[in-house]
mmCIF file of C-alpha atoms in Angstrom:
data_model
loop_
_atom_site.group_PDB
_atom_site.id
_atom_site.type_symbol
_atom_site.label_atom_id
_atom_site.label_comp_id
_atom_site.label_asym_id
_atom_site.label_seq_id
_atom_site.Cartn_x
_atom_site.Cartn_y
_atom_site.Cartn_z
ATOM 1 C CA MET A 1 0.071 0.004 0.041
ATOM 2 C CA ARG A 2 2.775 2.350 0.887
ATOM 3 C CA ALA A 3 4.504 1.776 -2.509
ATOM 4 C CA VAL A 4 1.375 2.387 -4.354
ATOM 5 C CA CYS A 5 1.113 5.759 -2.559
ATOM 6 C CA VAL A 6 4.703 6.589 -3.303
ATOM 7 C CA LEU A 7 4.102 5.782 -7.029
ATOM 8 C CA CYS A 8 1.067 7.900 -7.100
ATOM 9 C CA LEU A 9 3.000 10.835 -5.635
ATOM 10 C CA VAL A 10 5.825 10.334 -8.217
ATOM 11 C CA LEU A 11 3.341 10.286 -11.057
ATOM 12 C CA CYS A 12 1.726 13.501 -9.841
ATOM 13 C CA LEU A 13 5.108 15.209 -9.649
ATOM 14 C CA ILE A 14 5.909 14.129 -13.194
ATOM 15 C CA THR A 15 2.503 15.450 -14.280
ATOM 16 C CA GLU A 16 2.920 18.878 -12.864
ATOM 17 C CA LEU A 17 6.593 19.142 -14.054
ATOM 18 C CA THR A 18 5.426 18.344 -17.655
ATOM 19 C CA LYS A 19 2.629 21.089 -17.310
ATOM 20 C CA ALA A 20 5.352 23.643 -16.122
ATOM 21 C CA GLN A 21 7.652 22.673 -18.828
ATOM 22 C CA SER A 22 4.912 23.070 -21.503
ATOM 23 C CA TYR A 23 3.792 26.390 -19.749
ATOM 24 C CA SER A 24 7.494 27.643 -19.625
ATOM 25 C CA GLN A 25 7.883 26.761 -23.446
ATOM 26 C CA ASP A 26 4.506 28.493 -24.392
ATOM 27 C CA THR A 27 5.371 31.504 -22.322
ATOM 28 C CA LEU A 28 9.069 31.722 -24.144
ATOM 29 C CA PHE A 29 7.200 31.283 -27.429
ATOM 30 C CA VAL A 30 4.662 33.999 -26.951
ATOM 31 C CA VAL A 31 7.519 36.500 -25.466
ATOM 32 C CA ALA A 32 9.494 35.678 -28.846
ATOM 33 C CA ALA A 33 6.444 36.308 -31.058
ATOM 34 C CA GLU A 34 5.789 39.602 -29.321
ATOM 35 C CA ALA A 35 9.469 40.689 -29.506
ATOM 36 C CA ASN A 36 9.709 39.806 -33.159
ATOM 37 C CA GLY A 37 6.144 41.501 -33.791
ATOM 38 C CA LYS A 38 7.459 44.601 -32.393
ATOM 39 C CA LYS A 39 10.678 44.380 -34.531
ATOM 40 C CA ILE A 40 8.791 44.002 -37.622
ATOM 41 C CA TYR A 41 6.318 46.541 -36.797
ATOM 42 C CA SER A 42 9.069 49.123 -35.941
ATOM 43 C CA GLY A 43 10.963 48.424 -39.248
ATOM 44 C CA ALA A 44 7.724 48.891 -41.184
ATOM 45 C CA ILE A 45 6.935 52.354 -39.670
ATOM 46 C CA ARG A 46 10.624 53.465 -39.429
ATOM 47 C CA ASN A 47 10.569 55.535 -42.617
ATOM 48 C CA GLN A 48 7.324 57.145 -41.722
ATOM 49 C CA SER A 49 8.436 58.184 -38.261
ATOM 50 C CA GLN A 50 8.237 61.620 -37.213
ATOM 51 C CA LEU A 51 11.810 61.731 -36.537
ATOM 52 C CA TYR A 52 12.755 61.827 -40.147
ATOM 53 C CA ASN A 53 11.224 65.239 -40.828
ATOM 54 C CA GLY A 54 14.168 67.424 -40.929
ATOM 55 C CA THR A 55 16.049 68.722 -43.876
ATOM 56 C CA ASP A 56 18.885 67.008 -45.971
ATOM 57 C CA PHE A 57 22.360 67.390 -44.602
ATOM 58 C CA LYS A 58 25.182 67.727 -47.069
ATOM 59 C CA VAL A 59 28.330 65.809 -45.895
ATOM 60 C CA TYR A 60 31.225 68.012 -45.566
ATOM 61 C CA GLN A 61 33.910 67.192 -47.884
ATOM 62 C CA SER A 62 37.455 67.953 -46.472
ATOM 63 C CA LEU A 63 40.992 67.878 -47.917
ATOM 64 C CA LYS A 64 42.316 66.620 -44.576
ATOM 65 C CA ASP A 65 41.004 64.567 -41.690
ATOM 66 C CA GLU A 66 38.935 67.326 -40.655
ATOM 67 C CA HIS A 67 35.087 67.316 -39.611
ATOM 68 C CA PRO A 68 32.637 69.558 -37.934
ATOM 69 C CA PHE A 69 31.395 66.932 -35.585
ATOM 70 C CA LEU A 70 31.998 66.318 -31.802
ATOM 71 C CA PHE A 71 34.026 63.201 -30.919
ATOM 72 C CA SER A 72 34.108 61.580 -34.324
ATOM 73 C CA ASP A 73 32.884 61.694 -37.771
ATOM 74 C CA ASP A 74 31.435 58.232 -37.414
ATOM 75 C CA TRP A 75 27.795 57.422 -36.378
ATOM 76 C CA ILE A 76 27.344 57.259 -32.716
ATOM 77 C CA THR A 77 24.418 55.371 -31.464
ATOM 78 C CA GLY A 78 22.218 57.479 -29.042
ATOM 79 C CA THR A 79 18.760 58.601 -27.975
ATOM 80 C CA VAL A 80 16.736 61.493 -29.188
ATOM 81 C CA GLN A 81 13.840 63.448 -27.621
ATOM 82 C CA TYR A 82 12.403 65.174 -30.654
ATOM 83 C CA ASP A 83 9.083 66.974 -30.797
ATOM 84 C CA GLY A 84 8.116 65.294 -27.524
ATOM 85 C CA ASN A 85 8.909 61.685 -28.603
ATOM 86 C CA ILE A 86 11.695 59.723 -27.556
ATOM 87 C CA TYR A 87 13.632 57.628 -30.250
ATOM 88 C CA GLU A 88 16.374 55.174 -29.135
ATOM 89 C CA ASP A 89 19.120 53.363 -31.155
ATOM 90 C CA VAL A 90 19.495 56.271 -33.383
ATOM 91 C CA PRO A 91 22.828 56.863 -35.494
ATOM 92 C CA ILE A 92 23.763 60.495 -34.580
ATOM 93 C CA GLN A 93 26.386 62.959 -35.342
ATOM 94 C CA TYR A 94 26.445 66.202 -33.589
ATOM 95 C CA ASP A 95 27.739 69.003 -35.836
ATOM 96 C CA ILE A 96 29.384 71.586 -33.324
ATOM 97 C CA GLN A 97 30.238 73.949 -36.043
ATOM 98 C CA ASN A 98 26.446 74.945 -36.542
ATOM 99 C CA ASP A 99 25.173 73.188 -33.321
ATOM 100 C CA GLU A 100 22.978 70.983 -35.015
ATOM 101 C CA VAL A 101 21.942 67.424 -34.690
ATOM 102 C CA ILE A 102 22.336 65.114 -37.595
ATOM 103 C CA ILE A 103 20.861 61.714 -37.954
ATOM 104 C CA GLU A 104 21.247 58.733 -40.473
ATOM 105 C CA TYR A 105 18.117 58.016 -42.519
ATOM 106 C CA TYR A 106 16.787 54.634 -41.812
ATOM 107 C CA ASN A 107 18.057 52.990 -45.052
ATOM 108 C CA GLY A 108 21.368 54.752 -44.686
ATOM 109 C CA ILE A 109 21.381 56.678 -48.053
ATOM 110 C CA ARG A 110 20.715 60.062 -46.462
ATOM 111 C CA SER A 111 21.828 62.341 -43.507
ATOM 112 C CA ILE A 112 19.223 64.430 -42.146
ATOM 113 C CA ARG A 113 19.468 67.750 -40.010
ATOM 114 C CA LEU A 114 16.786 67.671 -37.273
ATOM 115 C CA ILE A 115 14.855 70.818 -36.837
ATOM 116 C CA LYS A 116 16.899 72.296 -33.807
ATOM 117 C CA PRO A 117 13.881 73.804 -31.615
ATOM 118 C CA LYS A 118 12.201 70.477 -31.717
ATOM 119 C CA VAL A 119 15.153 68.623 -30.180
ATOM 120 C CA GLN A 120 14.743 68.659 -26.428
ATOM 121 C CA TYR A 121 17.836 66.410 -25.753
ATOM 122 C CA PHE A 122 19.904 63.566 -27.325
ATOM 123 C CA THR A 123 22.863 61.383 -26.079
ATOM 124 C CA LEU A 124 25.828 60.095 -27.729
ATOM 125 C CA GLU A 125 26.304 56.843 -26.048
ATOM 126 C CA ARG A 126 26.487 57.782 -22.344
ATOM 127 C CA ASP A 127 26.954 61.648 -23.050
ATOM 128 C CA LYS A 128 23.739 63.685 -22.752
ATOM 129 C CA PHE A 129 23.146 67.163 -24.234
ATOM 130 C CA VAL A 130 20.124 69.412 -23.586
ATOM 131 C CA MET A 131 18.789 72.302 -25.261
ATOM 132 C CA LEU A 132 19.007 75.444 -23.003
ATOM 133 C CA THR A 133 17.086 78.526 -23.773
ATOM 134 C CA ASP A 134 17.731 80.520 -20.596
ATOM 135 C CA PRO A 135 18.259 84.355 -21.387
ATOM 136 C CA GLN A 136 21.507 84.257 -19.511
ATOM 137 C CA LEU A 137 22.895 81.848 -22.144
ATOM 138 C CA SER A 138 23.319 81.543 -26.002
ATOM 139 C CA THR A 139 20.456 79.180 -26.992
ATOM 140 C CA GLY A 140 21.825 75.805 -28.012
ATOM 141 C CA PHE A 141 23.020 72.374 -26.874
ATOM 142 C CA TYR A 142 24.946 71.797 -23.695
ATOM 143 C CA GLN A 143 26.585 68.784 -22.466
ATOM 144 C CA VAL A 144 25.553 67.678 -18.952
ATOM 145 C CA LEU A 145 28.607 66.942 -16.992
ATOM 146 C CA TYR A 146 27.110 67.065 -13.672
ATOM 147 C CA ASP A 147 23.452 67.029 -12.813
ATOM 148 C CA GLY A 148 22.964 67.532 -9.043
ATOM 149 C CA GLN A 149 21.571 70.434 -7.172
ATOM 150 C CA THR A 150 24.417 72.458 -8.839
ATOM 151 C CA LYS A 151 24.791 71.718 -12.434
ATOM 152 C CA VAL A 152 27.697 71.672 -14.956
ATOM 153 C CA TYR A 153 27.422 72.061 -18.369
ATOM 154 C CA ALA A 154 30.027 72.130 -21.551
ATOM 155 C CA ARG A 155 29.336 74.158 -24.654
ATOM 156 C CA HIS A 156 31.291 72.824 -27.618
ATOM 157 C CA SER A 157 32.053 74.632 -30.854
ATOM 158 C CA LYS A 158 34.250 74.519 -33.945
ATOM 159 C CA THR A 159 35.249 77.268 -36.192
ATOM 160 C CA LEU A 160 36.208 76.574 -39.734
ATOM 161 C CA GLN A 161 39.593 77.876 -40.832
ATOM 162 C CA GLU A 162 40.511 78.193 -44.639
ATOM 163 C CA THR A 163 44.097 78.756 -45.717
ATOM 164 C CA ILE A 164 45.489 78.851 -49.186
ATOM 165 C CA SER A 165 48.350 76.731 -49.942
ATOM 166 C CA GLY A 166 49.602 76.907 -53.476
ATOM 167 C CA ARG A 167 46.448 76.479 -55.581
ATOM 168 C CA GLU A 168 44.519 74.534 -53.051
ATOM 169 C CA ILE A 169 42.237 75.931 -50.146
ATOM 170 C CA GLN A 170 42.792 73.849 -47.003
ATOM 171 C CA HIS A 171 40.252 73.598 -44.457
ATOM 172 C CA SER A 172 40.820 73.078 -40.635
ATOM 173 C CA PHE A 173 38.749 73.499 -37.542
ATOM 174 C CA THR A 174 39.619 74.946 -34.295
ATOM 175 C CA GLU A 175 37.642 73.578 -31.297
ATOM 176 C CA ARG A 176 36.886 75.197 -28.302
ATOM 177 C CA THR A 177 34.832 74.353 -25.029
ATOM 178 C CA LYS A 178 33.089 76.586 -22.546
ATOM 179 C CA TYR A 179 32.196 75.408 -19.015
ATOM 180 C CA TYR A 180 29.141 76.828 -17.181
ATOM 181 C CA VAL A 181 28.019 76.137 -13.513
ATOM 182 C CA PHE A 182 24.447 76.534 -12.705
ATOM 183 C CA SER A 183 23.986 77.346 -8.942
ATOM 184 C CA LYS A 184 21.177 79.126 -6.981
ATOM 185 C CA GLY A 185 19.393 80.498 -9.838
ATOM 186 C CA SER A 186 22.480 81.790 -12.033
ATOM 187 C CA TYR A 187 24.619 80.479 -14.705
ATOM 188 C CA HIS A 188 28.283 81.174 -14.380
ATOM 189 C CA LEU A 189 30.872 81.067 -17.016
ATOM 190 C CA ILE A 190 34.121 79.400 -15.695
ATOM 191 C CA THR A 191 37.234 81.049 -16.977
ATOM 192 C CA GLY A 192 39.456 79.783 -14.410
ATOM 193 C CA LYS A 193 40.039 78.289 -11.036
ATOM 194 C CA GLY A 194 39.142 81.424 -9.331
ATOM 195 C CA ALA A 195 35.751 81.499 -11.110
ATOM 196 C CA VAL A 196 34.988 78.138 -9.753
ATOM 197 C CA LEU A 197 35.950 78.993 -6.350
ATOM 198 C CA ASP A 198 33.675 82.243 -6.591
ATOM 199 C CA VAL A 199 30.655 80.240 -7.289
ATOM 200 C CA PHE A 200 31.257 78.317 -4.124
ATOM 201 C CA LYS A 201 32.689 81.235 -2.114
ATOM 202 C CA ASP A 202 30.928 79.858 1.112
ATOM 203 C CA LYS A 203 33.131 76.822 0.933
ATOM 204 C CA LYS A 204 36.023 78.205 -0.665
ATOM 205 C CA LYS A 205 38.736 77.018 1.879
ATOM 206 C CA GLU A 206 37.385 73.410 2.183
ATOM 207 C CA LEU A 207 37.037 73.254 -1.622
ATOM 208 C CA ASN A 208 40.773 74.225 -1.969
ATOM 209 C CA GLN A 209 41.604 71.615 0.428
ATOM 210 C CA PHE A 210 39.836 69.104 -1.291
ATOM 211 C CA ALA A 211 41.245 69.763 -4.711
ATOM 212 C CA LYS A 212 44.980 69.624 -3.158
ATOM 213 C CA LYS A 213 44.132 66.392 -1.287
ATOM 214 C CA ASN A 214 42.727 64.790 -4.466
ATOM 215 C CA LYS A 215 45.404 66.261 -6.765
ATOM 216 C CA LEU A 216 42.671 68.086 -8.918
ATOM 217 C CA GLY A 217 44.158 70.679 -11.221
ATOM 218 C CA PHE A 218 42.000 73.211 -13.260
ATOM 219 C CA ARG A 219 44.508 73.303 -16.176
ATOM 220 C CA LYS A 220 45.117 69.543 -16.097
ATOM 221 C CA ASN A 221 41.434 68.511 -16.403
ATOM 222 C CA LYS A 222 38.824 71.339 -16.425
ATOM 223 C CA ALA A 223 35.764 69.060 -16.593
ATOM 224 C CA ALA A 224 36.932 66.952 -13.666
ATOM 225 C CA TYR A 225 37.976 69.908 -11.549
ATOM 226 C CA ILE A 226 34.699 71.680 -11.899
ATOM 227 C CA THR A 227 32.392 68.656 -11.560
ATOM 228 C CA GLN A 228 34.266 67.149 -8.741
ATOM 229 C CA LEU A 229 34.134 70.568 -6.684
ATOM 230 C CA ALA A 230 30.344 70.850 -7.544
ATOM 231 C CA ASP A 231 29.859 67.180 -6.261
ATOM 232 C CA TYR A 232 31.801 68.002 -2.990
ATOM 233 C CA TYR A 233 29.840 71.334 -2.397
ATOM 234 C CA ASP A 234 26.340 69.784 -3.004
ATOM 235 C CA ASN A 235 27.362 67.063 -0.413
ATOM 236 C CA HIS A 236 28.719 69.061 2.236
ATOM 237 C CA GLN A 237 26.047 71.861 2.555
#
């Protein structure tokens, strides 16, 4: 009798395991089908997306390895919030000569310049850029370096230089970066170490000690110096 009970118990366990396995396989099938359906749908509407309503961008042809873009003239995958909608996995170039966002058309045959006022923010991999329209600043895209109670931004630009060598016109770009700190309702252009400490003057002595202890130098790495002091200030109020 005991053997019969054990046998029944084993049979019940086998039945439940079979049901669970079947359920798991069915669930995986449904998940895979849904993912595939979304992929097909995304591909079908991609060329109709509101993202692709900018103007054509003419690729800059240079005589040297020069380009107007930030970081690289290769496409960098990122995210764009455009006209209120968020688009992910978008091939992007950031033209800092003209402060414009360029995207690759879905089939790769065109480059499109997005309508600037419609871009709320975009990313180049992990780097985020936001549109700032405050009257204290020049309207445009600013890289977010630190986003605490205090905020630190970088404004990148390139200026085209043309020189004549023999019978050829040679092009080159001069790149510049300006840094801004937003603190207590005001934006501050950072022109040197003293300008950073002036923003945080109520903690000036502590910040000087912190910078020396951590071997932070403004000239050595401006972005690191400003952001680490801003972070220290926010966390030692």
